[in-house]
């Protein structure tokens, strides 16, 4: 590298260190804009210099002058701490946010000249965004309940602490189990429950049947539709609202199936989307049509299965056990009868729980089923599940309402059959 190249490289990384300081300094200066001159410890200029000083310390360390570099960093850190402490009057009013931001600016400036300029700038952007979101974060935090905190902590434990530590290797009968894959099922189930809980908190349960049906459909569309259908006998005048809720919950179910397939069995997604996409569109269109009828958006609350603890572990573990048992049965059928046997087992499993069928399909070895066949096999339990929900509505509904309320489910089922047949033929 020539001296010119070296000078250009040094200049660019020092400029990156300065940019980091200026970026964070803009936000800190804006936050203290109402303070009179002389009462601000650090603004845009000071933060820019702090970032540049960190960059110089990084260059000193890169040149082998570790001791001078350490002295520069230590002196700057002490100066920052003393400056913010003396500015706090009384001491109880001391806020460490700006002091920590200044120290972080110093560290990021040093990082920028130590071979990690891109990462340092990205981190500075995140720091600036975090500092600028003070009001929003405090407002969000004040609205949290103890249940919210516990649910978040539980899900963090499940998804971020346990899951990455599990071994990613096959074991058990027919090598059908994988600890990390099985725990991924727990993560998905609890994640869907938490997402539904957050949506519930966001939109509330008093905004009518449509909102609660969409939210409840994330937990269990079957349970939501069963609860809605019980209203048909006692309140036949709510037929428009109930029909709209049933159609919307069904559309949410189709969407959930496609999302799960995209995550767990992506090879089957194109065929499954062609087979179930039109059915989902029909359900959504019928939901919109019913929602536009008089009384459909009334404030009556749709009966909804209680989610209880937003992140309940036992139901998720039970679902994982079901998936584990299904995986063994499917592998057995695969070895005894080939791919056709595995497909039959997936259809049977999906008749009871579509999500379990998706997880089982995702765990099959490559080449067991073609992507085309896998998509059609998954469409079968979706059809059976939709027809089962239609039977629930017909059984629970009143004489003059049952068929109208079940119409979205029956229409979706018919559309699914036609679309799947077209995919099969073409």
mmCIF file of C-alpha atoms in Angstrom:
data_model
loop_
_atom_site.group_PDB
_atom_site.id
_atom_site.type_symbol
_atom_site.label_atom_id
_atom_site.label_comp_id
_atom_site.label_asym_id
_atom_site.label_seq_id
_atom_site.Cartn_x
_atom_site.Cartn_y
_atom_site.Cartn_z
ATOM 1 C CA UNK A 1 0.000 0.000 0.000
ATOM 2 C CA UNK A 2 1.438 3.412 -0.980
ATOM 3 C CA UNK A 3 1.543 6.414 1.321
ATOM 4 C CA UNK A 4 -1.308 7.958 -0.661
ATOM 5 C CA UNK A 5 -3.462 4.851 -0.203
ATOM 6 C CA UNK A 6 -2.608 4.751 3.478
ATOM 7 C CA UNK A 7 -3.494 8.424 3.873
ATOM 8 C CA UNK A 8 -6.809 7.902 2.102
ATOM 9 C CA UNK A 9 -7.654 4.888 4.240
ATOM 10 C CA UNK A 10 -6.740 6.702 7.459
ATOM 11 C CA UNK A 11 -8.734 9.764 6.452
ATOM 12 C CA UNK A 12 -11.840 7.726 5.632
ATOM 13 C CA UNK A 13 -11.897 5.806 8.904
ATOM 14 C CA UNK A 14 -11.263 8.990 10.910
ATOM 15 C CA UNK A 15 -14.141 10.570 8.996
ATOM 16 C CA UNK A 16 -16.283 7.580 9.970
ATOM 17 C CA UNK A 17 -15.372 8.093 13.635
ATOM 18 C CA UNK A 18 -16.253 11.787 13.357
ATOM 19 C CA UNK A 19 -19.524 10.953 11.609
ATOM 20 C CA UNK A 20 -20.474 8.609 14.450
ATOM 21 C CA UNK A 21 -19.974 11.393 16.981
ATOM 22 C CA UNK A 22 -21.901 13.936 14.923
ATOM 23 C CA UNK A 23 -24.789 11.524 14.374
ATOM 24 C CA UNK A 24 -25.273 10.819 18.065
ATOM 25 C CA UNK A 25 -24.493 14.458 18.890
ATOM 26 C CA UNK A 26 -27.348 15.736 16.731
ATOM 27 C CA UNK A 27 -29.849 13.761 18.785
ATOM 28 C CA UNK A 28 -28.279 14.660 22.145
ATOM 29 C CA UNK A 29 -28.027 18.325 21.171
ATOM 30 C CA UNK A 30 -31.663 18.379 20.123
ATOM 31 C CA UNK A 31 -32.743 16.831 23.423
ATOM 32 C CA UNK A 32 -30.941 19.591 25.365
ATOM 33 C CA UNK A 33 -31.925 22.411 22.991
ATOM 34 C CA UNK A 34 -33.958 24.238 25.663
ATOM 35 C CA UNK A 35 -31.085 24.465 28.133
ATOM 36 C CA UNK A 36 -29.359 27.869 28.303
ATOM 37 C CA UNK A 37 -25.807 28.206 26.936
ATOM 38 C CA UNK A 38 -23.213 26.914 29.360
ATOM 39 C CA UNK A 39 -25.577 24.415 30.960
ATOM 40 C CA UNK A 40 -25.123 21.689 28.351
ATOM 41 C CA UNK A 41 -22.354 19.225 29.040
ATOM 42 C CA UNK A 42 -22.085 17.967 25.471
ATOM 43 C CA UNK A 43 -23.798 18.801 22.209
ATOM 44 C CA UNK A 44 -23.148 18.090 18.573
ATOM 45 C CA UNK A 45 -19.617 19.564 18.587
ATOM 46 C CA UNK A 46 -18.511 17.773 21.752
ATOM 47 C CA UNK A 47 -19.949 14.445 20.643
ATOM 48 C CA UNK A 48 -18.233 14.857 17.281
ATOM 49 C CA UNK A 49 -14.925 15.423 19.042
ATOM 50 C CA UNK A 50 -15.537 12.429 21.320
ATOM 51 C CA UNK A 51 -16.063 10.199 18.299
ATOM 52 C CA UNK A 52 -12.946 11.587 16.611
ATOM 53 C CA UNK A 53 -10.926 11.109 19.815
ATOM 54 C CA UNK A 54 -12.024 7.486 19.937
ATOM 55 C CA UNK A 55 -10.886 7.123 16.329
ATOM 56 C CA UNK A 56 -7.463 8.548 17.150
ATOM 57 C CA UNK A 57 -7.159 6.145 20.102
ATOM 58 C CA UNK A 58 -8.012 3.278 17.778
ATOM 59 C CA UNK A 59 -5.287 4.320 15.325
ATOM 60 C CA UNK A 60 -2.772 4.546 18.152
ATOM 61 C CA UNK A 61 -3.669 1.014 19.232
ATOM 62 C CA UNK A 62 -3.388 -0.238 15.635
ATOM 63 C CA UNK A 63 0.078 1.323 15.414
ATOM 64 C CA UNK A 64 1.231 -0.622 18.469
ATOM 65 C CA UNK A 65 0.983 2.247 20.923
ATOM 66 C CA UNK A 66 -1.364 0.508 23.299
ATOM 67 C CA UNK A 67 -0.382 2.434 26.420
ATOM 68 C CA UNK A 68 -0.964 5.930 24.948
ATOM 69 C CA UNK A 69 -4.219 4.695 23.444
ATOM 70 C CA UNK A 70 -5.392 3.381 26.813
ATOM 71 C CA UNK A 71 -4.463 6.671 28.490
ATOM 72 C CA UNK A 72 -6.469 8.642 25.917
ATOM 73 C CA UNK A 73 -9.530 6.439 26.427
ATOM 74 C CA UNK A 74 -9.232 6.537 30.234
ATOM 75 C CA UNK A 75 -8.789 10.317 30.319
ATOM 76 C CA UNK A 76 -11.755 10.852 28.019
ATOM 77 C CA UNK A 77 -13.962 8.494 30.033
ATOM 78 C CA UNK A 78 -13.074 10.210 33.315
ATOM 79 C CA UNK A 79 -13.711 13.637 31.786
ATOM 80 C CA UNK A 80 -17.128 12.543 30.537
ATOM 81 C CA UNK A 81 -18.120 11.054 33.892
ATOM 82 C CA UNK A 82 -16.953 14.089 35.880
ATOM 83 C CA UNK A 83 -18.575 16.517 33.483
ATOM 84 C CA UNK A 84 -22.005 14.910 33.684
ATOM 85 C CA UNK A 85 -21.785 14.423 37.445
ATOM 86 C CA UNK A 86 -20.944 18.092 38.060
ATOM 87 C CA UNK A 87 -23.737 19.183 35.742
ATOM 88 C CA UNK A 88 -26.314 17.308 37.830
ATOM 89 C CA UNK A 89 -27.871 19.653 40.403
ATOM 90 C CA UNK A 90 -29.083 18.227 42.684
ATOM 91 C CA UNK A 91 -27.236 14.887 42.341
ATOM 92 C CA UNK A 92 -30.564 13.042 42.442
ATOM 93 C CA UNK A 93 -31.380 14.532 39.035
ATOM 94 C CA UNK A 94 -28.408 12.812 37.421
ATOM 95 C CA UNK A 95 -29.344 10.937 34.254
ATOM 96 C CA UNK A 96 -26.771 8.500 33.006
ATOM 97 C CA UNK A 97 -28.223 8.234 29.493
ATOM 98 C CA UNK A 98 -26.131 11.040 27.992
ATOM 99 C CA UNK A 99 -23.026 9.890 29.869
ATOM 100 C CA UNK A 100 -23.443 6.344 28.574
ATOM 101 C CA UNK A 101 -24.117 7.713 25.073
ATOM 102 C CA UNK A 102 -20.884 9.721 25.227
ATOM 103 C CA UNK A 103 -18.864 6.718 26.401
ATOM 104 C CA UNK A 104 -20.452 4.596 23.689
ATOM 105 C CA UNK A 105 -19.560 7.249 21.109
ATOM 106 C CA UNK A 106 -15.961 7.054 22.281
ATOM 107 C CA UNK A 107 -15.960 3.261 21.983
ATOM 108 C CA UNK A 108 -17.619 3.281 18.553
ATOM 109 C CA UNK A 109 -15.131 5.855 17.289
ATOM 110 C CA UNK A 110 -12.319 3.559 18.373
ATOM 111 C CA UNK A 111 -14.065 0.596 16.759
ATOM 112 C CA UNK A 112 -14.369 2.492 13.464
ATOM 113 C CA UNK A 113 -10.584 2.840 13.176
ATOM 114 C CA UNK A 114 -9.941 -0.738 14.271
ATOM 115 C CA UNK A 115 -11.204 -2.403 11.110
ATOM 116 C CA UNK A 116 -14.930 -2.364 11.861
ATOM 117 C CA UNK A 117 -16.062 0.968 10.414
ATOM 118 C CA UNK A 118 -19.266 -0.366 8.841
ATOM 119 C CA UNK A 119 -20.332 -2.141 12.027
ATOM 120 C CA UNK A 120 -19.525 0.942 14.109
ATOM 121 C CA UNK A 121 -21.612 3.233 11.896
ATOM 122 C CA UNK A 122 -24.505 0.752 11.950
ATOM 123 C CA UNK A 123 -24.313 0.594 15.745
ATOM 124 C CA UNK A 124 -24.292 4.407 15.909
ATOM 125 C CA UNK A 125 -27.482 4.503 13.838
ATOM 126 C CA UNK A 126 -29.138 2.062 16.235
ATOM 127 C CA UNK A 127 -27.970 4.105 19.244
ATOM 128 C CA UNK A 128 -29.338 7.310 17.704
ATOM 129 C CA UNK A 129 -32.684 5.690 16.962
ATOM 130 C CA UNK A 130 -32.882 4.318 20.492
ATOM 131 C CA UNK A 131 -32.104 7.717 22.020
ATOM 132 C CA UNK A 132 -34.597 9.488 19.748
ATOM 133 C CA UNK A 133 -37.374 7.047 20.690
ATOM 134 C CA UNK A 134 -37.411 8.079 24.344
ATOM 135 C CA UNK A 135 -41.026 9.290 24.459
ATOM 136 C CA UNK A 136 -42.380 6.364 22.474
ATOM 137 C CA UNK A 137 -40.494 3.804 24.556
ATOM 138 C CA UNK A 138 -41.551 5.380 27.862
ATOM 139 C CA UNK A 139 -45.163 5.554 26.685
ATOM 140 C CA UNK A 140 -45.067 1.926 25.597
ATOM 141 C CA UNK A 141 -43.430 0.864 28.864
ATOM 142 C CA UNK A 142 -46.004 2.668 30.997
ATOM 143 C CA UNK A 143 -48.764 0.709 29.274
ATOM 144 C CA UNK A 144 -47.277 -2.689 30.072
ATOM 145 C CA UNK A 145 -48.733 -4.900 32.764
ATOM 146 C CA UNK A 146 -47.059 -7.554 34.878
ATOM 147 C CA UNK A 147 -48.565 -10.167 32.561
ATOM 148 C CA UNK A 148 -46.947 -8.471 29.560
ATOM 149 C CA UNK A 149 -43.521 -8.526 31.185
ATOM 150 C CA UNK A 150 -43.862 -12.157 32.242
ATOM 151 C CA UNK A 151 -45.062 -13.204 28.784
ATOM 152 C CA UNK A 152 -42.155 -11.441 27.093
ATOM 153 C CA UNK A 153 -39.655 -12.948 29.530
ATOM 154 C CA UNK A 154 -41.073 -16.455 29.021
ATOM 155 C CA UNK A 155 -40.941 -16.178 25.255
ATOM 156 C CA UNK A 156 -37.387 -14.802 25.409
ATOM 157 C CA UNK A 157 -36.393 -17.802 27.523
ATOM 158 C CA UNK A 158 -38.073 -20.225 25.111
ATOM 159 C CA UNK A 159 -36.804 -18.666 21.876
ATOM 160 C CA UNK A 160 -33.471 -17.069 22.758
ATOM 161 C CA UNK A 161 -32.103 -19.046 25.715
ATOM 162 C CA UNK A 162 -33.212 -22.668 25.247
ATOM 163 C CA UNK A 163 -33.673 -23.068 21.494
ATOM 164 C CA UNK A 164 -30.133 -22.149 20.325
ATOM 165 C CA UNK A 165 -28.561 -24.495 22.900
ATOM 166 C CA UNK A 166 -30.377 -27.644 21.770
ATOM 167 C CA UNK A 167 -28.471 -30.154 19.595
ATOM 168 C CA UNK A 168 -29.285 -30.099 15.906
ATOM 169 C CA UNK A 169 -29.071 -33.825 15.178
ATOM 170 C CA UNK A 170 -31.469 -36.715 14.632
ATOM 171 C CA UNK A 171 -32.206 -39.308 17.303
ATOM 172 C CA UNK A 172 -34.918 -41.677 18.508
ATOM 173 C CA UNK A 173 -36.907 -44.285 16.558
ATOM 174 C CA UNK A 174 -36.170 -44.113 12.830
ATOM 175 C CA UNK A 175 -34.103 -40.965 13.602
ATOM 176 C CA UNK A 176 -37.434 -39.167 13.467
ATOM 177 C CA UNK A 177 -36.685 -36.607 16.159
ATOM 178 C CA UNK A 178 -34.505 -33.537 16.225
ATOM 179 C CA UNK A 179 -34.386 -31.615 19.485
ATOM 180 C CA UNK A 180 -33.946 -28.222 17.874
ATOM 181 C CA UNK A 181 -36.690 -28.829 15.313
ATOM 182 C CA UNK A 182 -39.123 -30.068 17.959
ATOM 183 C CA UNK A 183 -38.403 -27.049 20.127
ATOM 184 C CA UNK A 184 -38.961 -24.845 17.071
ATOM 185 C CA UNK A 185 -42.553 -26.077 17.238
ATOM 186 C CA UNK A 186 -42.774 -24.778 20.810
ATOM 187 C CA UNK A 187 -41.307 -21.452 19.689
ATOM 188 C CA UNK A 188 -43.842 -21.141 16.861
ATOM 189 C CA UNK A 189 -46.846 -22.061 19.010
ATOM 190 C CA UNK A 190 -45.927 -19.686 21.820
ATOM 191 C CA UNK A 191 -44.969 -17.043 19.266
ATOM 192 C CA UNK A 192 -48.389 -17.195 17.605
ATOM 193 C CA UNK A 193 -50.051 -16.991 21.016
ATOM 194 C CA UNK A 194 -47.954 -13.985 21.978
ATOM 195 C CA UNK A 195 -48.671 -12.309 18.638
ATOM 196 C CA UNK A 196 -52.391 -12.817 19.150
ATOM 197 C CA UNK A 197 -52.127 -11.439 22.683
ATOM 198 C CA UNK A 198 -50.291 -8.343 21.439
ATOM 199 C CA UNK A 199 -52.930 -7.810 18.751
ATOM 200 C CA UNK A 200 -55.599 -8.192 21.407
ATOM 201 C CA UNK A 201 -53.922 -5.523 23.531
ATOM 202 C CA UNK A 202 -53.512 -3.266 20.513
ATOM 203 C CA UNK A 203 -57.044 -3.413 19.121
ATOM 204 C CA UNK A 204 -59.042 -4.471 22.177
ATOM 205 C CA UNK A 205 -61.902 -6.928 22.488
ATOM 206 C CA UNK A 206 -64.706 -4.378 22.312
ATOM 207 C CA UNK A 207 -64.403 -3.294 18.687
ATOM 208 C CA UNK A 208 -66.850 -5.800 17.379
ATOM 209 C CA UNK A 209 -66.986 -9.255 15.982
ATOM 210 C CA UNK A 210 -64.599 -8.657 13.093
ATOM 211 C CA UNK A 211 -61.675 -7.533 15.233
ATOM 212 C CA UNK A 212 -62.057 -10.314 17.773
ATOM 213 C CA UNK A 213 -62.496 -12.942 15.059
ATOM 214 C CA UNK A 214 -59.305 -11.894 13.313
ATOM 215 C CA UNK A 215 -57.387 -11.848 16.595
ATOM 216 C CA UNK A 216 -58.886 -15.104 17.854
ATOM 217 C CA UNK A 217 -58.146 -16.796 14.556
ATOM 218 C CA UNK A 218 -54.462 -16.544 15.407
ATOM 219 C CA UNK A 219 -55.080 -18.768 18.430
ATOM 220 C CA UNK A 220 -57.563 -21.259 16.992
ATOM 221 C CA UNK A 221 -59.946 -20.580 14.131
ATOM 222 C CA UNK A 222 -61.928 -23.712 15.018
ATOM 223 C CA UNK A 223 -62.548 -22.521 18.574
ATOM 224 C CA UNK A 224 -63.477 -19.020 17.383
ATOM 225 C CA UNK A 225 -65.924 -20.312 14.773
ATOM 226 C CA UNK A 226 -67.487 -22.704 17.284
ATOM 227 C CA UNK A 227 -67.952 -19.835 19.732
ATOM 228 C CA UNK A 228 -69.429 -17.571 17.063
ATOM 229 C CA UNK A 229 -71.860 -20.206 15.843
ATOM 230 C CA UNK A 230 -73.422 -20.545 19.296
ATOM 231 C CA UNK A 231 -74.712 -16.979 18.941
ATOM 232 C CA UNK A 232 -76.875 -17.936 15.985
ATOM 233 C CA UNK A 233 -79.576 -19.586 18.114
ATOM 234 C CA UNK A 234 -79.944 -16.865 20.718
ATOM 235 C CA UNK A 235 -79.373 -13.840 18.482
ATOM 236 C CA UNK A 236 -80.432 -14.580 14.903
ATOM 237 C CA UNK A 237 -80.367 -10.841 14.134
ATOM 238 C CA UNK A 238 -76.556 -10.991 14.415
ATOM 239 C CA UNK A 239 -76.294 -13.255 11.380
ATOM 240 C CA UNK A 240 -74.364 -10.678 9.326
ATOM 241 C CA UNK A 241 -71.789 -10.077 12.064
ATOM 242 C CA UNK A 242 -71.404 -13.786 12.813
ATOM 243 C CA UNK A 243 -71.048 -14.701 9.139
ATOM 244 C CA UNK A 244 -68.435 -12.004 8.644
ATOM 245 C CA UNK A 245 -66.540 -13.213 11.714
ATOM 246 C CA UNK A 246 -66.627 -16.847 10.579
ATOM 247 C CA UNK A 247 -65.380 -15.936 7.112
ATOM 248 C CA UNK A 248 -62.608 -13.728 8.492
ATOM 249 C CA UNK A 249 -61.438 -16.346 11.007
ATOM 250 C CA UNK A 250 -61.282 -18.861 8.153
ATOM 251 C CA UNK A 251 -59.235 -16.455 6.022
ATOM 252 C CA UNK A 252 -56.823 -15.971 8.931
ATOM 253 C CA UNK A 253 -56.494 -19.760 9.197
ATOM 254 C CA UNK A 254 -55.536 -20.017 5.518
ATOM 255 C CA UNK A 255 -52.961 -17.265 5.987
ATOM 256 C CA UNK A 256 -51.540 -18.953 9.094
ATOM 257 C CA UNK A 257 -51.170 -22.248 7.212
ATOM 258 C CA UNK A 258 -49.295 -20.554 4.375
ATOM 259 C CA UNK A 259 -46.977 -18.722 6.781
ATOM 260 C CA UNK A 260 -46.187 -21.924 8.685
ATOM 261 C CA UNK A 261 -45.555 -23.780 5.435
ATOM 262 C CA UNK A 262 -43.224 -21.034 4.233
ATOM 263 C CA UNK A 263 -41.219 -21.418 7.452
ATOM 264 C CA UNK A 264 -41.241 -25.189 7.944
ATOM 265 C CA UNK A 265 -41.840 -26.737 4.505
ATOM 266 C CA UNK A 266 -41.027 -24.059 1.919
ATOM 267 C CA UNK A 267 -40.785 -26.529 -0.962
ATOM 268 C CA UNK A 268 -44.503 -27.274 -0.635
ATOM 269 C CA UNK A 269 -45.530 -23.609 -0.527
ATOM 270 C CA UNK A 270 -46.021 -22.859 -4.266
ATOM 271 C CA UNK A 271 -48.412 -25.764 -4.845
ATOM 272 C CA UNK A 272 -50.211 -25.219 -1.536
ATOM 273 C CA UNK A 273 -50.618 -21.518 -2.295
ATOM 274 C CA UNK A 274 -52.136 -22.306 -5.686
ATOM 275 C CA UNK A 275 -54.576 -24.724 -4.056
ATOM 276 C CA UNK A 276 -55.548 -22.701 -0.974
ATOM 277 C CA UNK A 277 -54.957 -19.136 -2.158
ATOM 278 C CA UNK A 278 -58.255 -18.914 -4.086
ATOM 279 C CA UNK A 279 -60.108 -20.362 -1.080
ATOM 280 C CA UNK A 280 -58.544 -17.736 1.172
ATOM 281 C CA UNK A 281 -59.564 -15.016 -1.283
ATOM 282 C CA UNK A 282 -63.151 -16.296 -1.334
ATOM 283 C CA UNK A 283 -63.286 -16.323 2.477
ATOM 284 C CA UNK A 284 -61.919 -12.784 2.642
ATOM 285 C CA UNK A 285 -64.317 -11.474 -0.013
ATOM 286 C CA UNK A 286 -67.296 -13.042 1.762
ATOM 287 C CA UNK A 287 -66.101 -11.534 5.041
ATOM 288 C CA UNK A 288 -66.001 -8.085 3.425
ATOM 289 C CA UNK A 289 -69.412 -8.605 1.830
ATOM 290 C CA UNK A 290 -71.002 -9.696 5.101
ATOM 291 C CA UNK A 291 -69.257 -6.924 7.039
ATOM 292 C CA UNK A 292 -70.892 -4.308 4.823
ATOM 293 C CA UNK A 293 -74.362 -5.463 5.746
ATOM 294 C CA UNK A 294 -76.285 -3.544 8.433
ATOM 295 C CA UNK A 295 -75.357 -4.540 11.993
ATOM 296 C CA UNK A 296 -72.220 -6.425 11.059
ATOM 297 C CA UNK A 297 -69.840 -3.987 12.742
ATOM 298 C CA UNK A 298 -71.820 -3.546 15.911
ATOM 299 C CA UNK A 299 -69.844 -3.356 19.093
ATOM 300 C CA UNK A 300 -70.971 -6.730 20.384
ATOM 301 C CA UNK A 301 -68.041 -8.812 21.431
ATOM 302 C CA UNK A 302 -67.496 -12.132 19.782
ATOM 303 C CA UNK A 303 -67.123 -14.971 22.232
ATOM 304 C CA UNK A 304 -63.508 -15.934 22.068
ATOM 305 C CA UNK A 305 -61.507 -18.682 23.670
ATOM 306 C CA UNK A 306 -59.542 -17.259 26.541
ATOM 307 C CA UNK A 307 -55.846 -17.228 25.871
ATOM 308 C CA UNK A 308 -55.111 -17.269 29.613
ATOM 309 C CA UNK A 309 -51.385 -16.968 30.030
ATOM 310 C CA UNK A 310 -50.200 -15.477 26.702
ATOM 311 C CA UNK A 311 -47.203 -17.825 26.628
ATOM 312 C CA UNK A 312 -48.431 -21.072 28.128
ATOM 313 C CA UNK A 313 -45.768 -23.746 27.854
ATOM 314 C CA UNK A 314 -47.829 -26.881 28.540
ATOM 315 C CA UNK A 315 -50.087 -26.621 25.442
ATOM 316 C CA UNK A 316 -47.027 -25.926 23.306
ATOM 317 C CA UNK A 317 -45.221 -28.938 24.775
ATOM 318 C CA UNK A 318 -48.306 -31.066 24.181
ATOM 319 C CA UNK A 319 -48.333 -29.988 20.560
ATOM 320 C CA UNK A 320 -44.624 -30.807 20.264
ATOM 321 C CA UNK A 321 -45.308 -34.297 21.672
ATOM 322 C CA UNK A 322 -48.050 -34.751 19.072
ATOM 323 C CA UNK A 323 -45.611 -33.736 16.357
ATOM 324 C CA UNK A 324 -42.989 -36.148 17.750
ATOM 325 C CA UNK A 325 -45.449 -39.052 17.756
ATOM 326 C CA UNK A 326 -46.629 -38.171 14.269
ATOM 327 C CA UNK A 327 -43.048 -37.988 13.026
ATOM 328 C CA UNK A 328 -42.363 -41.538 14.236
ATOM 329 C CA UNK A 329 -45.585 -42.852 12.679
ATOM 330 C CA UNK A 330 -44.835 -41.091 9.402
ATOM 331 C CA UNK A 331 -41.270 -42.411 9.254
ATOM 332 C CA UNK A 332 -42.579 -45.905 9.958
ATOM 333 C CA UNK A 333 -45.139 -45.567 7.169
ATOM 334 C CA UNK A 334 -42.441 -44.215 4.870
ATOM 335 C CA UNK A 335 -40.154 -47.186 5.488
ATOM 336 C CA UNK A 336 -42.952 -49.725 5.183
ATOM 337 C CA UNK A 337 -44.999 -48.255 2.328
ATOM 338 C CA UNK A 338 -42.759 -45.587 0.806
ATOM 339 C CA UNK A 339 -43.655 -41.960 0.138
ATOM 340 C CA UNK A 340 -47.332 -42.809 -0.332
ATOM 341 C CA UNK A 341 -47.524 -44.125 3.220
ATOM 342 C CA UNK A 342 -45.954 -40.951 4.586
ATOM 343 C CA UNK A 343 -48.461 -38.877 2.633
ATOM 344 C CA UNK A 344 -51.408 -40.832 4.039
ATOM 345 C CA UNK A 345 -50.130 -40.356 7.590
ATOM 346 C CA UNK A 346 -49.777 -36.606 7.039
ATOM 347 C CA UNK A 347 -53.351 -36.380 5.759
ATOM 348 C CA UNK A 348 -54.631 -38.356 8.761
ATOM 349 C CA UNK A 349 -52.652 -36.185 11.174
ATOM 350 C CA UNK A 350 -53.794 -33.000 9.478
ATOM 351 C CA UNK A 351 -57.417 -34.019 9.861
ATOM 352 C CA UNK A 352 -56.938 -33.479 13.595
ATOM 353 C CA UNK A 353 -54.408 -30.631 13.460
ATOM 354 C CA UNK A 354 -53.247 -28.936 10.257
ATOM 355 C CA UNK A 355 -50.253 -27.332 11.953
ATOM 356 C CA UNK A 356 -48.963 -30.723 13.101
ATOM 357 C CA UNK A 357 -49.164 -31.998 9.523
ATOM 358 C CA UNK A 358 -47.087 -29.049 8.310
ATOM 359 C CA UNK A 359 -44.429 -29.631 10.948
ATOM 360 C CA UNK A 360 -44.318 -33.355 10.146
ATOM 361 C CA UNK A 361 -43.955 -32.687 6.428
ATOM 362 C CA UNK A 362 -41.129 -30.253 7.104
ATOM 363 C CA UNK A 363 -39.280 -32.987 9.004
ATOM 364 C CA UNK A 364 -39.351 -35.545 6.190
ATOM 365 C CA UNK A 365 -36.125 -36.317 4.398
ATOM 366 C CA UNK A 366 -35.429 -34.758 1.006
ATOM 367 C CA UNK A 367 -36.916 -36.695 -1.867
ATOM 368 C CA UNK A 368 -39.578 -38.458 0.213
ATOM 369 C CA UNK A 369 -42.283 -36.436 -1.506
ATOM 370 C CA UNK A 370 -42.042 -34.146 -4.491
ATOM 371 C CA UNK A 371 -42.864 -30.466 -3.785
ATOM 372 C CA UNK A 372 -45.954 -30.790 -5.980
ATOM 373 C CA UNK A 373 -47.265 -33.827 -4.100
ATOM 374 C CA UNK A 374 -46.372 -32.294 -0.727
ATOM 375 C CA UNK A 375 -48.425 -29.182 -1.465
ATOM 376 C CA UNK A 376 -51.455 -31.209 -2.535
ATOM 377 C CA UNK A 377 -51.133 -33.499 0.488
ATOM 378 C CA UNK A 378 -51.202 -30.471 2.808
ATOM 379 C CA UNK A 379 -54.238 -29.104 0.979
ATOM 380 C CA UNK A 380 -56.209 -32.237 1.936
ATOM 381 C CA UNK A 381 -56.187 -31.694 5.732
ATOM 382 C CA UNK A 382 -56.908 -27.992 5.196
ATOM 383 C CA UNK A 383 -60.019 -29.017 3.257
ATOM 384 C CA UNK A 384 -61.070 -31.549 5.904
ATOM 385 C CA UNK A 385 -60.533 -28.984 8.661
ATOM 386 C CA UNK A 386 -62.615 -26.375 6.824
ATOM 387 C CA UNK A 387 -65.455 -28.844 6.229
ATOM 388 C CA UNK A 388 -65.328 -29.843 9.901
ATOM 389 C CA UNK A 389 -65.782 -26.214 10.927
ATOM 390 C CA UNK A 390 -68.685 -25.934 8.513
ATOM 391 C CA UNK A 391 -70.300 -28.937 10.201
ATOM 392 C CA UNK A 392 -69.859 -27.235 13.590
ATOM 393 C CA UNK A 393 -71.638 -24.112 12.356
ATOM 394 C CA UNK A 394 -74.491 -26.133 10.857
ATOM 395 C CA UNK A 395 -74.886 -28.123 14.073
ATOM 396 C CA UNK A 396 -74.828 -25.067 16.357
ATOM 397 C CA UNK A 397 -76.820 -22.666 14.220
ATOM 398 C CA UNK A 398 -80.525 -22.057 14.200
ATOM 399 C CA UNK A 399 -82.894 -23.318 11.501
ATOM 400 C CA UNK A 400 -82.876 -20.066 9.541
ATOM 401 C CA UNK A 401 -79.248 -19.080 10.019
ATOM 402 C CA UNK A 402 -77.032 -22.163 9.956
ATOM 403 C CA UNK A 403 -76.628 -22.493 6.209
ATOM 404 C CA UNK A 404 -76.056 -18.787 5.653
ATOM 405 C CA UNK A 405 -73.402 -18.669 8.379
ATOM 406 C CA UNK A 406 -71.727 -21.807 7.035
ATOM 407 C CA UNK A 407 -71.772 -20.529 3.451
ATOM 408 C CA UNK A 408 -68.258 -18.957 3.588
ATOM 409 C CA UNK A 409 -66.778 -22.239 4.815
ATOM 410 C CA UNK A 410 -68.614 -24.300 2.226
ATOM 411 C CA UNK A 411 -67.723 -21.866 -0.554
ATOM 412 C CA UNK A 412 -64.067 -21.893 0.508
ATOM 413 C CA UNK A 413 -64.085 -25.686 0.565
ATOM 414 C CA UNK A 414 -65.579 -25.899 -2.908
ATOM 415 C CA UNK A 415 -63.054 -23.367 -4.211
ATOM 416 C CA UNK A 416 -60.215 -25.335 -2.621
ATOM 417 C CA UNK A 417 -61.411 -28.549 -4.272
ATOM 418 C CA UNK A 418 -61.602 -26.899 -7.697
ATOM 419 C CA UNK A 419 -58.226 -25.180 -7.311
ATOM 420 C CA UNK A 420 -56.541 -28.379 -6.107
ATOM 421 C CA UNK A 421 -58.077 -30.305 -9.002
ATOM 422 C CA UNK A 422 -56.765 -27.704 -11.436
ATOM 423 C CA UNK A 423 -53.290 -27.929 -9.892
ATOM 424 C CA UNK A 424 -53.431 -31.728 -10.071
ATOM 425 C CA UNK A 425 -54.462 -31.750 -13.719
ATOM 426 C CA UNK A 426 -52.188 -28.964 -14.888
#
